[in-house]
Coordinates of C-alpha atoms and ligand atoms in Angstrom, one line a residue:
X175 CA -4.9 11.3 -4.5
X176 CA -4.7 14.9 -5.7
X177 CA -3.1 15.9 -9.0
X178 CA -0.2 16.0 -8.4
X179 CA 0.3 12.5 -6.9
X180 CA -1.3 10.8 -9.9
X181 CA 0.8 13.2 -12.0
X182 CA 3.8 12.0 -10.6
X183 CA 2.9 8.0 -10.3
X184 CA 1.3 8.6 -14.0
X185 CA 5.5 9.6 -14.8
X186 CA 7.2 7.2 -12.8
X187 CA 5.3 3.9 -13.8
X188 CA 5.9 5.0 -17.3
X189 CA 9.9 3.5 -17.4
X190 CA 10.7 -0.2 -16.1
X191 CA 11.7 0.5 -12.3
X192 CA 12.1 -1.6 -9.4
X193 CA 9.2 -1.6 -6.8
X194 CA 8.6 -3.4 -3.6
X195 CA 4.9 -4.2 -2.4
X196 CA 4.5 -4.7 1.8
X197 CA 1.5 -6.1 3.9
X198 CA 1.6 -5.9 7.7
X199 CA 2.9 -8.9 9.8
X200 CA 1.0 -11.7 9.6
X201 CA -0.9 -10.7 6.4
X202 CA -4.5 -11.5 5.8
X203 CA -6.4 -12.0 2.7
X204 CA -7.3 -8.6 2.6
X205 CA -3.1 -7.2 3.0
X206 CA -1.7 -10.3 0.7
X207 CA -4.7 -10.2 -1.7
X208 CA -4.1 -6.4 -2.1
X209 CA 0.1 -6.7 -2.3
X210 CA -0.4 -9.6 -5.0
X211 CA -3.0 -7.7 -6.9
X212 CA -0.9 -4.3 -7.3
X213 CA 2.3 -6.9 -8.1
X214 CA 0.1 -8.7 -11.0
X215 CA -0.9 -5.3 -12.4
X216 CA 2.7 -3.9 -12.1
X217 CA 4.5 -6.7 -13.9
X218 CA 2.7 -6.2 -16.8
X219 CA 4.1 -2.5 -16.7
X220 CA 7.4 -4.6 -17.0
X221 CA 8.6 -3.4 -13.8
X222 CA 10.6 -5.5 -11.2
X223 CA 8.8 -6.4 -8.7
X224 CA 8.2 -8.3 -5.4
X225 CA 6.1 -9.1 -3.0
X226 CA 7.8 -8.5 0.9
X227 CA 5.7 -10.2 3.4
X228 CA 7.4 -9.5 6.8
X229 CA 6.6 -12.9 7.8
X230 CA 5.3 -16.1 6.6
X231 CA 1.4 -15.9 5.5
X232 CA -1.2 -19.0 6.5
X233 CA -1.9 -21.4 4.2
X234 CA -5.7 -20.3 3.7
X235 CA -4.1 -17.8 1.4
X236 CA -1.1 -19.5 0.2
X237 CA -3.1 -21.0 -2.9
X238 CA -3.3 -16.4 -4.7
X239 CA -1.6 -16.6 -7.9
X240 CA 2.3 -16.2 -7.4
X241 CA 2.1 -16.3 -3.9
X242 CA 4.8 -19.0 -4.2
X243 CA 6.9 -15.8 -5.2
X244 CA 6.7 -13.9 -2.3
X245 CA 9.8 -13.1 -0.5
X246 CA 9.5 -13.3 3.2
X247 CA 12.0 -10.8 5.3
X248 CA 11.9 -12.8 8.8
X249 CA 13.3 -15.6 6.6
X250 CA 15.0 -14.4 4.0
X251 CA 16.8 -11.4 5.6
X252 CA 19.0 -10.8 2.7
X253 CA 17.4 -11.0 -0.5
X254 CA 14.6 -8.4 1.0
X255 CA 17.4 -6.2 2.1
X256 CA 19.0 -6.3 -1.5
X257 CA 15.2 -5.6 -3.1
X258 CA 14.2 -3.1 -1.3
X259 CA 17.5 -1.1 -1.1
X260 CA 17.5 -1.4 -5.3
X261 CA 13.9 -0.5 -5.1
X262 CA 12.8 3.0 -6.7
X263 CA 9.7 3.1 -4.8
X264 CA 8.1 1.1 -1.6
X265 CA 4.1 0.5 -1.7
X266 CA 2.8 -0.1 1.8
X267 CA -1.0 -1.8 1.7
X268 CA -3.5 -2.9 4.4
X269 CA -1.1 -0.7 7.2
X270 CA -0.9 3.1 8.0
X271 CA 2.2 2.8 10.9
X272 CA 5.8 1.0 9.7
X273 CA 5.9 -0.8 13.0
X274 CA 3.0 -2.9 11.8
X275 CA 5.4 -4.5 9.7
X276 CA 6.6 -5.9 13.3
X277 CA 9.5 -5.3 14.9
X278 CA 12.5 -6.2 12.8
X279 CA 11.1 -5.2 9.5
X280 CA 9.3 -2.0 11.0
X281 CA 12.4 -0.3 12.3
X282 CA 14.3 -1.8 9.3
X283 CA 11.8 0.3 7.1
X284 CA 12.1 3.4 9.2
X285 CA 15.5 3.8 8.0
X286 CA 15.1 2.9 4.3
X287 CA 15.1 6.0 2.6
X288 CA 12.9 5.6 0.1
X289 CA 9.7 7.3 -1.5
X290 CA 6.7 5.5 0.2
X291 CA 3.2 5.1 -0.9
X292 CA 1.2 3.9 1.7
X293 CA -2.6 2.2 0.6
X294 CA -4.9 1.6 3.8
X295 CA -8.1 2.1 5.1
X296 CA -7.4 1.9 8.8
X297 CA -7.7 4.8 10.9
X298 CA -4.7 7.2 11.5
X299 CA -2.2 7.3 9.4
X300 CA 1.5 7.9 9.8
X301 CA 3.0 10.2 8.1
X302 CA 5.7 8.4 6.3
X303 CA 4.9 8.3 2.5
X304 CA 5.4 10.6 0.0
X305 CA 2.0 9.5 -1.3
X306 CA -0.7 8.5 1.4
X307 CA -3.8 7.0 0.3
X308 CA -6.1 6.4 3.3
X309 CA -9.7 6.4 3.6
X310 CA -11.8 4.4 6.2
X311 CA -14.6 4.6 4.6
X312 CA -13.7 1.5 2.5
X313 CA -14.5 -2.0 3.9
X314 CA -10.6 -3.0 2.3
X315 CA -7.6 -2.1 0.8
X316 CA -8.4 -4.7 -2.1
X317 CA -11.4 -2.4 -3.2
X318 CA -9.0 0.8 -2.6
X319 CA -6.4 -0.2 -4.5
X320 CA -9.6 -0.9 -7.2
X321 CA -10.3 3.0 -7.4
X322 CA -6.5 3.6 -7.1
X323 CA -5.9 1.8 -9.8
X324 CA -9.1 3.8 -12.1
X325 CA -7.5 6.7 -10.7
X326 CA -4.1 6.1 -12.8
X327 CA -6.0 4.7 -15.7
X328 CA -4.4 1.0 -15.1
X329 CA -7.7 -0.7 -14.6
X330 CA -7.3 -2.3 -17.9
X331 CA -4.3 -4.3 -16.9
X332 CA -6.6 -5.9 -14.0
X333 CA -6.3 -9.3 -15.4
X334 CA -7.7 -13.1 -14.2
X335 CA -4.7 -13.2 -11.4
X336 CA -5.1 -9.5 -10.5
X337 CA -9.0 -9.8 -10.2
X338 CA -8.7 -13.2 -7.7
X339 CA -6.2 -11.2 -5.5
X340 CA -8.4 -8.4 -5.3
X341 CA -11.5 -10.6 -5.0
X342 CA -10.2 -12.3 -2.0
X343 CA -9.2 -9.4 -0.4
X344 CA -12.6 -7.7 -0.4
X345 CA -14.4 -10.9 0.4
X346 CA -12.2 -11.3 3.4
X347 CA -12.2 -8.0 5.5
X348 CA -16.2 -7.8 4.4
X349 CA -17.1 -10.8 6.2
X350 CA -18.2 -12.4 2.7
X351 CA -20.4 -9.4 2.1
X352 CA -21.9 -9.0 5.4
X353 CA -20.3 -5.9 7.1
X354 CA -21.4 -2.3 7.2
X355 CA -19.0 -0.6 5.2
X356 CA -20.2 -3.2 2.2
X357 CA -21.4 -0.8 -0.3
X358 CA -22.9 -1.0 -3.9
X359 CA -19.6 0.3 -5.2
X360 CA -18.7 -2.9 -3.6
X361 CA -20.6 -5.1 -5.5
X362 CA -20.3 -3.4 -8.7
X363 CA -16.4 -3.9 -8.5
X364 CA -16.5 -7.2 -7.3
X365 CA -18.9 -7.9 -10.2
X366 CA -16.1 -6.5 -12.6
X367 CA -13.9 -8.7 -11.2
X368 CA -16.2 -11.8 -11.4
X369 CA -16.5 -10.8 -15.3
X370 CA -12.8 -10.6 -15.5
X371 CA -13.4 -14.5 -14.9
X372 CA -12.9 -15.0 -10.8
X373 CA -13.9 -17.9 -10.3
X374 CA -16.0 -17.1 -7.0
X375 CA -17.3 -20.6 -5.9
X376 CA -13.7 -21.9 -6.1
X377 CA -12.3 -19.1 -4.4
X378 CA -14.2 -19.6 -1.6
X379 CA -13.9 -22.9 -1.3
X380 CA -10.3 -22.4 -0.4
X381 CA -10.6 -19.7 1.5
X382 CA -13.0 -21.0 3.6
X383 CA -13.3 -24.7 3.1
X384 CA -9.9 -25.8 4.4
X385 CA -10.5 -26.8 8.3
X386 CA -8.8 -29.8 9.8
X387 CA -10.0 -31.5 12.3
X388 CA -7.9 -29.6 15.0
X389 CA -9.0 -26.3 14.1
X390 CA -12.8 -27.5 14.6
X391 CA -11.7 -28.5 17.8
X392 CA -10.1 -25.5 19.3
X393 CA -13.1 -23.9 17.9
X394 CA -15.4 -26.0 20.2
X395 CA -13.2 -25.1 23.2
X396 CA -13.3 -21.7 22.4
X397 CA -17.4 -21.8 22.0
X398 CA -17.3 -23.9 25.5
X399 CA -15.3 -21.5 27.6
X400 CA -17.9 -18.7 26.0
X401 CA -19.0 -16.2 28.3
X402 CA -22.0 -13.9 28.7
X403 CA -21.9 -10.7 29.9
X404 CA -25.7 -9.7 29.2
X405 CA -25.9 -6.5 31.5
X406 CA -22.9 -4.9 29.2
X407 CA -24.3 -6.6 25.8
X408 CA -21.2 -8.5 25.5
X409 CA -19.7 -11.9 25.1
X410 CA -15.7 -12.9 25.4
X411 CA -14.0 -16.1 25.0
X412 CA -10.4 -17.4 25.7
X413 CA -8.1 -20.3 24.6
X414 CA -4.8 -20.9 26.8
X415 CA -1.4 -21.8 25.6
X416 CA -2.9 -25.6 26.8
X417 CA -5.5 -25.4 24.2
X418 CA -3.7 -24.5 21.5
X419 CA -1.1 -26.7 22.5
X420 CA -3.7 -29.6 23.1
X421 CA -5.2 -29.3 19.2
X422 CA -1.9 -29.0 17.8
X423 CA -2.3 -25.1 16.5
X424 CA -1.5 -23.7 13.6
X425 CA -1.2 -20.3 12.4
X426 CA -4.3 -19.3 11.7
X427 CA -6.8 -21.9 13.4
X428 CA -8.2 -19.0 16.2
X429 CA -9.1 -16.3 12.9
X430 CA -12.9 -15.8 13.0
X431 CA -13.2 -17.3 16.1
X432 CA -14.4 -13.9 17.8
X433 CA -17.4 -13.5 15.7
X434 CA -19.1 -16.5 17.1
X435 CA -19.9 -14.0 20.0
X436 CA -21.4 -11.8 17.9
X437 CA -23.7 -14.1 16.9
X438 CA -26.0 -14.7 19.8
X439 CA -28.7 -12.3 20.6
X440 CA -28.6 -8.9 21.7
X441 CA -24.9 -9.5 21.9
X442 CA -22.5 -5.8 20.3
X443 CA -19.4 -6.4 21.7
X444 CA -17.1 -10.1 21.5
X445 CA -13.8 -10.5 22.2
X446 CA -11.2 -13.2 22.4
X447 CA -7.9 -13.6 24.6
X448 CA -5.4 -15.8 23.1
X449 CA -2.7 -16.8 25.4
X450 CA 1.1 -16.8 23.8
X451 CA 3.6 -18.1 26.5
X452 CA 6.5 -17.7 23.6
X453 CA 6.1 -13.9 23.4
X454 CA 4.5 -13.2 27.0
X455 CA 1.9 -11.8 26.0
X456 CA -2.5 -12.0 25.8
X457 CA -3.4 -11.3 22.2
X458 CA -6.9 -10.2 22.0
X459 CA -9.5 -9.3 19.3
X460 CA -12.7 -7.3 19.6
X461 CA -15.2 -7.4 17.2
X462 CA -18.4 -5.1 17.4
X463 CA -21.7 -4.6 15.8
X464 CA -23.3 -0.9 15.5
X465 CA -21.9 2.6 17.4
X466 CA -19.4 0.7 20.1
X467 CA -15.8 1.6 18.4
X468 CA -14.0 -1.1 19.4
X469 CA -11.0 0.7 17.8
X470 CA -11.1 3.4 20.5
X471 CA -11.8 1.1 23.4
X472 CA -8.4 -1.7 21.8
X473 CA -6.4 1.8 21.8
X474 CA -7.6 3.1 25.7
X475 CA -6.9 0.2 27.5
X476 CA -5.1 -2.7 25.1
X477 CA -2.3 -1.2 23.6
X478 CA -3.9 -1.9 20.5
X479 CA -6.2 -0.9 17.6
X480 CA -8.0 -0.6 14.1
X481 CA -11.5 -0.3 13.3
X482 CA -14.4 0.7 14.1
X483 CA -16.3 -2.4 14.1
X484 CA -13.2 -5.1 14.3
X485 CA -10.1 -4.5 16.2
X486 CA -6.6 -6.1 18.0
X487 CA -5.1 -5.6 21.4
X488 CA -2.2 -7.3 23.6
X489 CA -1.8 -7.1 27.0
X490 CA 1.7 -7.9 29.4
X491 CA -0.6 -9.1 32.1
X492 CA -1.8 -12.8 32.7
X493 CA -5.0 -14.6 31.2
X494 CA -6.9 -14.4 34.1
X495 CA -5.8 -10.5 34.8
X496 CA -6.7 -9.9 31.2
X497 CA -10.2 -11.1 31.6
X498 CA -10.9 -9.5 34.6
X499 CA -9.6 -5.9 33.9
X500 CA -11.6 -6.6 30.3
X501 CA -14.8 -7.2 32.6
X502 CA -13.8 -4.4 35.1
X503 CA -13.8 -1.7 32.3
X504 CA -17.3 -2.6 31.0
X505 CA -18.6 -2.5 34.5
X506 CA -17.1 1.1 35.2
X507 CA -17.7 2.4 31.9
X508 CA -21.3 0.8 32.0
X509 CA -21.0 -0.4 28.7
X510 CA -24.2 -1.6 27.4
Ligands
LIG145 MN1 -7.8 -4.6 5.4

């Protein structure tokens, strides 16, 4: 943020107004964690605020202080249509395009004239807020939204609740600790945060210790129908709408399931296609290790994106077309 920016934020959070906080569709712990951490800090301010999730969030992160107060606009059409149209200013976290807030809430967004103030680390930003906050160079928004905060002097209002939010969002998007762009800033913040009395041990116990039996299952599936591709350094799995069907799936039950690829030796590239009969579709995730941007590769030939190292995709085509053109494009490209 320049001067200016935190000149005029530094003004307008001086006076109670109204302020809505969004994460992207399907928020992780990293978009909700970020959204409820901003909203904690802001109430104090005696604003108005609310959390508008575009849809429903899994239970893994239902348990954040107030999540219970989220409003969620695939549900709830009207009460988010009221907020946000009484809203004096929209924060946008853990997204950089309004069509990330999926379909119905994207394009509602695109015409809600409002002053915008987008927090994200993924790469290329839209250009839709008045204030844009974007660096990729951050393993999370969660520990963005840390130096944000700093930034307008509001660190002191950082309180238990705000700290857990935070604290769960830069535990999730850094693998608990493990990925590159884990720094020592990092760890100093999140060792703020722990003093600010986060109670890590609990925290991830329910983030992380809250299987069923199901979710184990589909995960042995997915680790069955493994495959190596050792030429290209590479390792993909796939679940069908019969899987998931089969274990009963939740929301939720296939996140993480992708890095099991990573895991086996001499292995840089993983991905994993998830078949959705309801929306047509082959949702996929690529997850890397080192120099293969699996951003770039999601954008050429998945219709998708994100980062470097951990990325999304979809494709109109079948399962097995899916695969093959996946496997076809790391022949040609001689990926290795
Ligand atoms: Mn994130």
């Amino acid at each position: 943020m320049n001067t200016n920016d935190v000149a005029f934020l530094t003004d307008f959070l001086k006076t109670p107004k109204q302020i809505a906080i969004i994460p992207h569709r399907n928020p992780d712990g990293d978009a909700l964690g970020s959204c409820l951490g901003l909203y904690h800090v802001l109430k104090q301010l005696n604003h108005t605020v609310k959390v508008v999730s575009p849809n429903e969030f899994p239970e893994f992160i239902s348990w954040l202080p107030e999540a219970d107060k989220v409003l969620v606009f695939e549900k709830n059409f009207d009460d988010c249509k009221t907020f946000l149209q009484g809203s004096h200013l929209v924060f946008t976290l853990d997204f950089n395009a309004l069509h990330r807030a999926g379909d119905q809430m994207g394009s509602y967004l695109e015409k809600l004239r409002k002053p915008f103030v987008m927090i994200d680390h993924h790469q290329m930003p839209d250009g839709y807020a008045k204030i844009t906050v974007s660096d990729t160079s951050f393993g999370s928004t969660c520990e963005l939204l840390y130096r944000f905060l700093e930034q307008l002097n509001l660190q002191q209002y950082i309180n238990t609740d705000a700290a857990t939010c935070i604290y769960t969002g830069i535990v999730t998007d850094s693998g608990s600790f493990k990925f590159t762009k884990t720094t020592g800033d990092t760890h100093r913040i999140v060792a703020r945060l722990i003093d600010l009395g986060v109670d890590n041990p609990k925290v991830h116990g329910l983030l992380f210790n809250t299987s069923s039996y199901n979710q184990l299952q589909l995960l042995g599936r997915a680790l069955q129908q493994l495959k190596v591709m050792p030429n290209h350094s590479a390792a993909y799995t796939f679940l069908t709408q019969q899987d998931l069907d089969e274990f009963q799936y939740q929301k939720g039950d296939t996140e993480g399931i992708v890095n099991y690829g990573l895991s086996i030796k001499g292995i840089n590239l993983a991905a994993i296609f998830i078949e959705n009969k309801e929306e047509g579709m082959i949702k996929i995730s690529f997850r890397s290790e080192g120099d293969f941007d699996v951003n770039e590769f999601a954008r050429s030939y998945f219709n998708g994106g994100g980062h470097i190292n951990a990325a999304g995709g979809k494709s109109f085509d079948s399962l097995n077309e899916t695969v093959l053109k996946f496997e076809t494009i790391l022949k040609e490209t001689n990926k290795q």
